[in-house]
CSV table of C-alpha atoms and ligand atoms in Angstrom, one decimal:
chain,number,residue,atom,x,y,z
A,1,MET,CA,10.6,11.0,7.5
A,2,SER,CA,9.0,7.8,8.8
A,3,GLU,CA,5.5,8.3,7.5
A,4,ILE,CA,4.6,7.5,3.9
A,5,LEU,CA,1.0,8.5,4.5
A,6,LYS,CA,-0.5,11.1,6.8
A,7,VAL,CA,-4.2,11.5,6.6
A,8,ARG,CA,-5.9,14.4,8.4
A,9,ASN,CA,-9.6,15.1,9.0
A,10,LEU,CA,-10.6,13.2,5.9
A,11,LYS,CA,-14.3,13.4,5.1
A,12,LYS,CA,-16.3,11.9,2.3
A,13,TYR,CA,-20.0,12.8,2.2
A,14,TYR,CA,-22.5,11.8,-0.4
A,15,PRO,CA,-25.6,13.8,-1.1
A,16,VAL,CA,-28.5,11.4,-1.1
A,17,SER,CA,-32.3,11.9,-1.5
A,18,SER,CA,-32.9,12.1,2.3
A,19,GLY,CA,-29.9,14.2,3.2
A,20,THR,CA,-26.1,13.8,3.5
A,21,LEU,CA,-24.5,10.4,4.0
A,22,HIS,CA,-21.4,10.6,6.1
A,23,ALA,CA,-19.4,7.6,4.7
A,24,VAL,CA,-16.0,8.8,6.1
A,25,ASP,CA,-16.3,11.4,8.8
A,26,ASP,CA,-13.2,13.2,10.1
A,27,VAL,CA,-10.6,10.4,9.9
A,28,SER,CA,-7.0,11.0,10.8
A,29,PHE,CA,-4.1,8.5,10.9
A,30,ASP,CA,-0.4,7.9,10.0
A,31,LEU,CA,1.1,5.0,8.2
A,32,ASN,CA,4.9,4.4,8.5
A,33,TYR,CA,7.1,3.2,5.7
A,34,GLY,CA,7.2,-0.6,5.4
A,35,GLU,CA,4.4,-1.1,7.9
A,36,THR,CA,0.8,-2.2,7.8
A,37,LEU,CA,-2.2,-0.3,9.2
A,38,GLY,CA,-5.3,-2.4,9.7
A,39,ILE,CA,-8.6,-0.7,9.1
A,40,VAL,CA,-11.3,-2.8,10.9
A,41,GLY,CA,-15.1,-2.4,11.2
A,42,GLU,CA,-18.3,-4.1,10.1
A,43,SER,CA,-19.8,-3.8,6.7
A,44,GLY,CA,-21.0,-0.3,5.7
A,45,CYS,CA,-18.8,1.6,8.2
A,46,GLY,CA,-16.9,3.3,5.4
A,47,LYS,CA,-13.7,1.2,5.0
A,48,SER,CA,-13.8,0.9,1.2
A,49,THR,CA,-14.7,4.6,0.8
A,50,LEU,CA,-11.8,5.5,3.1
A,51,GLY,CA,-9.4,3.3,1.0
A,52,LYS,CA,-10.6,4.6,-2.3
A,53,THR,CA,-10.5,8.2,-1.1
A,54,VAL,CA,-6.9,7.8,0.2
A,55,LEU,CA,-5.9,6.7,-3.3
A,56,ARG,CA,-8.0,9.4,-4.8
A,57,LEU,CA,-10.0,6.9,-6.8
A,58,ILE,CA,-12.8,9.1,-5.4
A,59,ASN,CA,-12.3,12.7,-4.3
A,60,PRO,CA,-12.7,13.6,-0.7
A,61,THR,CA,-15.2,16.2,0.5
A,62,SER,CA,-12.5,17.7,2.7
A,63,GLY,CA,-9.3,16.9,4.5
A,64,GLU,CA,-5.6,16.2,3.8
A,65,ILE,CA,-4.0,13.1,2.3
A,66,ASN,CA,-0.2,13.6,2.6
A,67,PHE,CA,1.7,11.0,0.6
A,68,GLU,CA,5.4,11.3,1.1
A,69,GLY,CA,4.9,14.7,2.5
A,70,LYS,CA,2.8,16.0,-0.4
A,71,ASP,CA,-0.9,16.7,-0.1
A,72,ILE,CA,-2.4,14.8,-3.0
A,73,THR,CA,-5.8,16.5,-2.6
A,74,VAL,CA,-4.4,19.7,-3.9
A,75,ILE,CA,-1.8,18.7,-6.6
A,76,ASP,CA,-2.8,19.0,-10.3
A,77,ASN,CA,-3.7,16.1,-12.5
A,78,ARG,CA,-0.4,15.9,-14.2
A,79,GLU,CA,1.5,15.6,-10.9
A,80,PHE,CA,-1.0,13.1,-9.6
A,81,THR,CA,-0.8,10.9,-12.7
A,82,ALA,CA,2.9,10.7,-12.1
A,83,LEU,CA,2.3,9.6,-8.5
A,84,ARG,CA,-0.5,7.1,-9.3
A,85,PRO,CA,1.8,4.1,-10.0
A,86,GLN,CA,3.2,4.4,-6.5
A,87,MET,CA,-0.3,3.9,-4.9
A,88,GLN,CA,-2.2,0.8,-5.8
A,89,MET,CA,-5.2,-1.3,-4.6
A,90,ILE,CA,-6.0,-4.9,-4.2
A,91,PHE,CA,-9.8,-5.7,-4.2
A,92,GLN,CA,-11.9,-8.2,-2.3
A,93,ASP,CA,-13.4,-10.1,-5.1
A,94,PRO,CA,-11.0,-10.9,-7.8
A,95,MET,CA,-13.8,-12.3,-10.0
A,96,SER,CA,-15.5,-8.9,-10.2
A,97,SER,CA,-12.3,-6.8,-10.3
A,98,LEU,CA,-10.8,-8.8,-13.2
A,99,ASN,CA,-11.9,-8.6,-16.7
A,100,PRO,CA,-13.5,-12.0,-17.6
A,101,ARG,CA,-12.4,-11.6,-21.3
A,102,MET,CA,-8.8,-11.0,-20.6
A,103,SER,CA,-6.2,-13.8,-20.1
A,104,VAL,CA,-3.9,-13.8,-17.1
A,105,SER,CA,-1.1,-12.3,-19.2
A,106,GLN,CA,-3.4,-9.5,-20.5
A,107,GLN,CA,-4.6,-8.7,-17.0
A,108,ILE,CA,-1.1,-8.4,-15.6
A,109,ALA,CA,0.2,-6.5,-18.6
A,110,GLU,CA,-2.7,-4.0,-18.5
A,111,PRO,CA,-1.2,-1.5,-16.0
A,112,LEU,CA,2.2,-1.8,-17.8
A,113,ARG,CA,0.5,-1.0,-21.1
A,114,ILE,CA,-1.4,1.9,-19.8
A,115,TYR,CA,1.7,3.5,-18.4
A,116,LYS,CA,3.7,2.5,-21.5
A,117,VAL,CA,6.5,1.0,-19.3
A,118,PHE,CA,8.0,-1.1,-22.2
A,119,LYS,CA,8.6,-0.2,-25.8
A,120,ASN,CA,8.7,-3.7,-27.1
A,121,SER,CA,6.4,-6.7,-26.4
A,122,ALA,CA,9.2,-9.1,-25.6
A,123,ASP,CA,10.1,-7.0,-22.5
A,124,LEU,CA,6.5,-6.7,-21.6
A,125,GLU,CA,6.0,-10.5,-21.8
A,126,LYS,CA,9.2,-11.1,-19.8
A,127,ARG,CA,7.9,-8.7,-17.0
A,128,VAL,CA,4.5,-10.4,-16.9
A,129,LEU,CA,6.2,-13.8,-16.4
A,130,GLU,CA,8.4,-12.3,-13.7
A,131,LEU,CA,5.4,-10.9,-11.9
A,132,MET,CA,3.7,-14.3,-12.1
A,133,ASP,CA,6.8,-15.9,-10.5
A,134,THR,CA,6.8,-13.2,-7.8
A,135,VAL,CA,3.2,-13.9,-6.8
A,136,GLY,CA,3.5,-17.7,-7.1
A,137,LEU,CA,1.3,-18.2,-10.1
A,138,ALA,CA,2.7,-21.0,-12.3
A,139,ARG,CA,3.7,-19.9,-15.8
A,140,ARG,CA,1.4,-22.6,-17.3
A,141,TYR,CA,-1.6,-20.3,-16.4
A,142,VAL,CA,-0.4,-17.5,-18.6
A,143,GLU,CA,-3.0,-17.9,-21.2
A,144,THR,CA,-5.9,-19.0,-18.9
A,145,TYR,CA,-8.9,-16.9,-18.0
A,146,PRO,CA,-10.2,-15.9,-14.6
A,147,HIS,CA,-13.1,-18.3,-14.6
A,148,GLU,CA,-10.7,-21.2,-15.1
A,149,LEU,CA,-8.8,-20.5,-11.9
A,150,ASP,CA,-9.7,-20.9,-8.2
A,151,GLY,CA,-10.1,-17.9,-5.9
A,152,GLY,CA,-6.6,-18.0,-4.6
A,153,ARG,CA,-5.0,-17.9,-8.0
A,154,ARG,CA,-7.4,-15.2,-9.1
A,155,GLN,CA,-6.3,-13.1,-6.2
A,156,ARG,CA,-2.7,-13.7,-7.1
A,157,ILE,CA,-3.5,-12.0,-10.4
A,158,GLY,CA,-4.9,-9.1,-8.4
A,159,VAL,CA,-1.6,-8.9,-6.4
A,160,ALA,CA,0.5,-9.1,-9.6
A,161,ARG,CA,-1.5,-6.2,-11.2
A,162,ALA,CA,-1.0,-4.1,-8.1
A,163,LEU,CA,2.7,-4.8,-8.1
A,164,ALA,CA,3.3,-4.3,-11.8
A,165,LEU,CA,4.2,-0.6,-11.5
A,166,ASN,CA,6.4,-1.0,-8.4
A,167,PRO,CA,4.2,0.8,-5.9
A,168,LYS,CA,5.2,2.0,-2.4
A,169,LEU,CA,1.7,1.9,-0.9
A,170,ILE,CA,-1.0,-0.7,-1.5
A,171,VAL,CA,-4.5,-0.5,-0.1
A,172,CYS,CA,-5.7,-4.0,0.4
A,173,ASP,CA,-9.5,-4.0,0.5
A,174,GLU,CA,-10.6,-7.2,2.1
A,175,PRO,CA,-8.2,-9.2,-0.1
A,176,VAL,CA,-8.8,-12.5,1.6
A,177,SER,CA,-12.5,-12.2,2.7
A,178,ALA,CA,-13.8,-14.2,-0.3
A,179,LEU,CA,-11.3,-17.0,0.1
A,180,ASP,CA,-11.2,-20.3,2.0
A,181,VAL,CA,-9.3,-20.2,5.3
A,182,LEU,CA,-6.3,-22.2,3.9
A,183,ILE,CA,-6.0,-20.0,0.8
A,184,GLN,CA,-6.4,-16.9,3.0
A,185,ALA,CA,-3.3,-17.9,4.9
A,186,GLN,CA,-1.4,-18.4,1.6
A,187,ILE,CA,-2.3,-14.9,0.3
A,188,LEU,CA,-1.6,-13.3,3.7
A,189,ASN,CA,1.9,-14.9,3.7
A,190,LEU,CA,2.5,-13.8,0.1
A,191,LEU,CA,1.6,-10.2,1.0
A,192,GLN,CA,3.9,-10.3,4.1
A,193,ASP,CA,6.8,-11.7,2.1
A,194,LEU,CA,6.4,-9.0,-0.6
A,195,GLN,CA,6.3,-6.4,2.1
A,196,LYS,CA,9.6,-7.6,3.6
A,197,GLU,CA,11.3,-7.9,0.2
A,198,ARG,CA,10.1,-4.6,-1.1
A,199,GLY,CA,9.5,-2.5,1.9
A,200,LEU,CA,5.9,-2.0,0.9
A,201,SER,CA,3.4,-0.1,3.1
A,202,TYR,CA,-0.1,-1.5,3.4
A,203,MET,CA,-3.4,-0.2,4.4
A,204,PHE,CA,-5.2,-3.5,5.1
A,205,ILE,CA,-9.0,-3.3,5.2
A,206,THR,CA,-11.0,-6.1,6.8
A,207,HIS,CA,-14.2,-6.7,8.7
A,208,ASN,CA,-12.4,-9.4,10.6
A,209,LEU,CA,-10.2,-8.3,13.5
A,210,SER,CA,-8.4,-11.7,13.7
A,211,VAL,CA,-7.1,-11.3,10.1
A,212,VAL,CA,-5.1,-8.2,10.9
A,213,LYS,CA,-3.9,-9.4,14.3
A,214,HIS,CA,-0.7,-11.0,13.0
A,215,ILE,CA,0.0,-8.8,10.0
A,216,SER,CA,-0.6,-5.2,11.1
A,217,ASN,CA,1.5,-2.8,13.2
A,218,LYS,CA,-1.3,-0.5,14.1
A,219,ILE,CA,-5.1,-0.8,13.9
A,220,CYS,CA,-7.8,1.7,13.4
A,221,VAL,CA,-11.3,0.5,14.4
A,222,MET,CA,-14.0,2.3,12.5
A,223,TYR,CA,-17.7,2.7,13.4
A,224,LEU,CA,-20.1,4.6,11.1
A,225,GLY,CA,-17.5,6.6,9.3
A,226,GLN,CA,-15.4,7.5,12.3
A,227,VAL,CA,-12.3,6.0,14.0
A,228,ILE,CA,-13.3,5.0,17.5
A,229,GLU,CA,-10.1,3.3,18.7
A,230,GLN,CA,-6.6,3.5,17.3
A,231,CYS,CA,-3.3,2.1,18.6
A,232,GLU,CA,-0.5,-0.4,18.1
A,233,THR,CA,-1.9,-3.9,17.4
A,234,LYS,CA,-0.4,-5.5,20.5
A,235,GLU,CA,-1.8,-2.8,22.7
A,236,LEU,CA,-5.2,-3.2,21.1
A,237,PHE,CA,-5.4,-6.9,21.9
A,238,ASN,CA,-3.9,-6.5,25.4
A,239,LYS,CA,-5.9,-3.5,26.4
A,240,THR,CA,-9.1,-3.3,24.4
A,241,LEU,CA,-10.8,-0.2,25.6
A,242,HIS,CA,-13.7,0.8,23.4
A,243,PRO,CA,-16.9,-1.2,24.1
A,244,TYR,CA,-17.3,-1.7,20.3
A,245,THR,CA,-13.8,-3.1,19.9
A,246,GLN,CA,-14.4,-5.3,23.0
A,247,ALA,CA,-17.5,-6.7,21.2
A,248,LEU,CA,-15.5,-7.3,18.0
A,249,LEU,CA,-12.8,-9.1,19.9
A,250,SER,CA,-15.2,-11.2,21.9
A,251,ALA,CA,-16.5,-12.7,18.6
A,252,ILE,CA,-13.1,-14.2,17.8
A,253,PRO,CA,-13.0,-17.9,18.9
A,254,VAL,CA,-10.3,-18.8,21.4
A,255,PRO,CA,-8.9,-22.3,21.0
A,256,SER,CA,-8.4,-23.0,24.8
A,257,LEU,CA,-11.2,-23.6,27.2
A,258,LYS,CA,-9.4,-22.0,30.0
A,259,ASN,CA,-9.1,-18.6,28.4
A,260,ARG,CA,-12.5,-18.5,26.9
A,261,ARG,CA,-14.1,-15.1,26.9
A,262,GLU,CA,-17.7,-14.2,27.1
A,263,ARG,CA,-19.1,-13.3,23.7
A,264,ILE,CA,-20.7,-9.9,23.7
A,265,ILE,CA,-23.6,-9.9,21.4
A,266,LEU,CA,-24.3,-6.5,19.9
A,267,LYS,CA,-28.0,-5.5,19.7
A,268,GLY,CA,-29.3,-4.1,16.5
A,269,GLU,CA,-27.3,-3.0,13.4
A,270,LEU,CA,-25.4,0.0,12.3
A,271,THR,CA,-27.6,3.0,12.5
A,272,SER,CA,-28.0,5.2,9.4
A,273,PRO,CA,-25.0,7.2,8.3
A,274,ILE,CA,-27.4,9.8,6.8
A,275,ASN,CA,-27.6,13.1,8.7
A,276,PRO,CA,-26.0,11.6,11.8
A,277,LYS,CA,-26.8,13.5,15.1
A,278,ASP,CA,-24.1,14.9,17.3
A,279,ASN,CA,-24.1,11.8,19.6
A,280,CYS,CA,-21.9,8.8,20.1
A,281,ARG,CA,-22.8,6.8,17.0
A,282,PHE,CA,-22.3,3.5,18.8
A,283,ALA,CA,-24.5,4.5,21.8
A,284,PRO,CA,-27.7,2.8,20.5
A,285,ARG,CA,-25.9,-0.6,20.7
A,286,CYS,CA,-23.6,0.1,23.7
A,287,LEU,CA,-24.0,-1.8,26.9
A,288,TYR,CA,-22.7,1.1,28.9
A,289,ALA,CA,-24.5,4.0,27.1
A,290,ARG,CA,-25.8,6.9,29.3
A,291,GLU,CA,-27.5,10.2,28.7
A,292,GLU,CA,-24.4,12.0,27.7
A,293,CYS,CA,-23.7,9.5,25.0
A,294,PHE,CA,-26.9,10.4,23.3
A,295,SER,CA,-26.3,14.2,23.4
A,296,SER,CA,-22.6,14.6,22.5
A,297,CYS,CA,-20.2,12.9,20.2
A,298,PRO,CA,-17.0,11.8,22.1
A,299,LYS,CA,-13.7,12.9,20.5
A,300,LEU,CA,-10.8,10.6,19.9
A,301,GLN,CA,-8.6,11.1,22.9
A,302,ASP,CA,-5.1,9.9,23.8
A,303,ILE,CA,-5.3,7.9,27.0
A,304,GLY,CA,-1.5,7.3,27.0
A,305,GLY,CA,0.8,5.0,25.1
A,306,ASN,CA,-0.4,6.4,21.8
A,307,HIS,CA,-3.7,4.7,22.4
A,308,GLN,CA,-6.7,6.8,21.2
A,309,VAL,CA,-10.3,6.1,22.1
A,310,ALA,CA,-13.5,7.9,21.4
A,311,CYS,CA,-15.7,7.1,24.4
A,312,HIS,CA,-17.0,9.4,27.1
A,313,PHE,CA,-16.8,6.8,29.8
A,314,VAL,CA,-13.7,4.9,28.7
A,315,LYS,CA,-12.0,5.3,32.1
A,316,GLU,CA,-15.0,4.1,34.1
A,317,ILE,CA,-15.8,1.2,31.9
A,318,ASN,CA,-12.2,0.0,32.0
A,319,LYS,CA,-11.4,1.0,35.6
A,320,LEU,CA,-8.4,3.1,34.4
B,401,ADP,N1,-21.3,6.2,-4.3
B,401,ADP,C1,-22.0,6.2,-3.1
B,401,ADP,N2,-23.1,7.0,-3.0
B,401,ADP,C2,-23.8,7.0,-1.8
B,401,ADP,N3,-23.5,6.3,-0.7
B,401,ADP,C3,-22.4,5.5,-0.8
B,401,ADP,C4,-21.6,5.4,-2.0
B,401,ADP,N4,-20.5,4.6,-1.7
B,401,ADP,C5,-20.7,4.1,-0.5
B,401,ADP,N5,-21.8,4.7,0.1
B,401,ADP,C6,-22.3,4.4,1.5
B,401,ADP,O1,-21.2,4.8,2.3
B,401,ADP,C7,-21.2,3.9,3.5
B,401,ADP,C8,-19.9,3.2,3.6
B,401,ADP,O2,-19.7,2.3,2.5
B,401,ADP,P1,-18.4,1.4,2.3
B,401,ADP,O3,-17.3,2.4,2.3
B,401,ADP,O4,-18.6,0.6,1.1
B,401,ADP,O5,-18.4,0.6,3.6
B,401,ADP,P2,-17.5,-0.8,3.9
B,401,ADP,O6,-16.5,-0.9,2.9
B,401,ADP,O7,-17.0,-0.6,5.3
B,401,ADP,O8,-18.5,-1.9,3.9
B,401,ADP,C9,-22.4,3.0,3.3
B,401,ADP,O9,-23.5,3.4,4.0
B,401,ADP,C10,-22.6,3.0,1.8
B,401,ADP,O10,-24.0,2.7,1.5
B,402,MG,MG1,-16.0,-2.5,1.7
């Protein structure tokens, strides 16, 4: 079995006063052991909801989440509690995901305490120090508090907490978006090293396509709750097919003048995810939209090479 995670037709809808909000709308993907799946899309497209639903921090409206071959949407609480340590999350803003009143050692010890991993406090302390070493947090910070540390060190606490229970899968929800570029690279390197050492599988959520370019094996591009393009990372950058992904890619600065690409500026913002019509959700902003795009929603189709795109006119636009 090469997939640690197989998600099928996952939906998360929220009832709101004006109707039903389709936060995640029929999303399917696979994640292999030891690999990274990038989930990319702009703010509000449903990335965090997808990540939290996959870990069952929130319950899905429908769909399957197969973790190591077991559908975790149908197992009972006892069985799920036993699985929970294997699936962890790292959040975007360590300042708001950490408890300001808890010291570094208390924060890192918390998951170990909850799961009663150690019987005596000396073993617990030893494990906390080991985890600090693992994430590159100097032991002198052990009794400091989050506000005394910079963003990078705070995020290292987040990583240590996620690692505490020896997980197999970690959902990283914009783990570097709140950090300076230099610190971003350090945390990304740390995550990659940990992946190599421990065979971890990552779902790596970001609004920034360039962040996942070098760290993910596959990428899912999301738009208003749906996956609109999905393939291997190399393929996505060599052969960008969906007009939305093309626009995202054009926004990444290229260091050489020769290879400069024209920036595609998207008009308008995401349309409302409440009671969406059966049309292409990107159509109102698409440079190529035609009548059909406003009357039927394109399905995700394989166009060869395990490259899936949801666009009625993908072949014409890309002269395939
Ligand atoms: N608890 C909730 N109740 C109602 N709507 C929600 C809730 N959580 C998220 N949403 C909505 O779901 C959509 C996706 O949100 P989110 O997953 O946070 O997007 P992203 O992480 O891509 O920025 C947004 O329109 C957001 O307003
Ligand atoms: Mg989010």
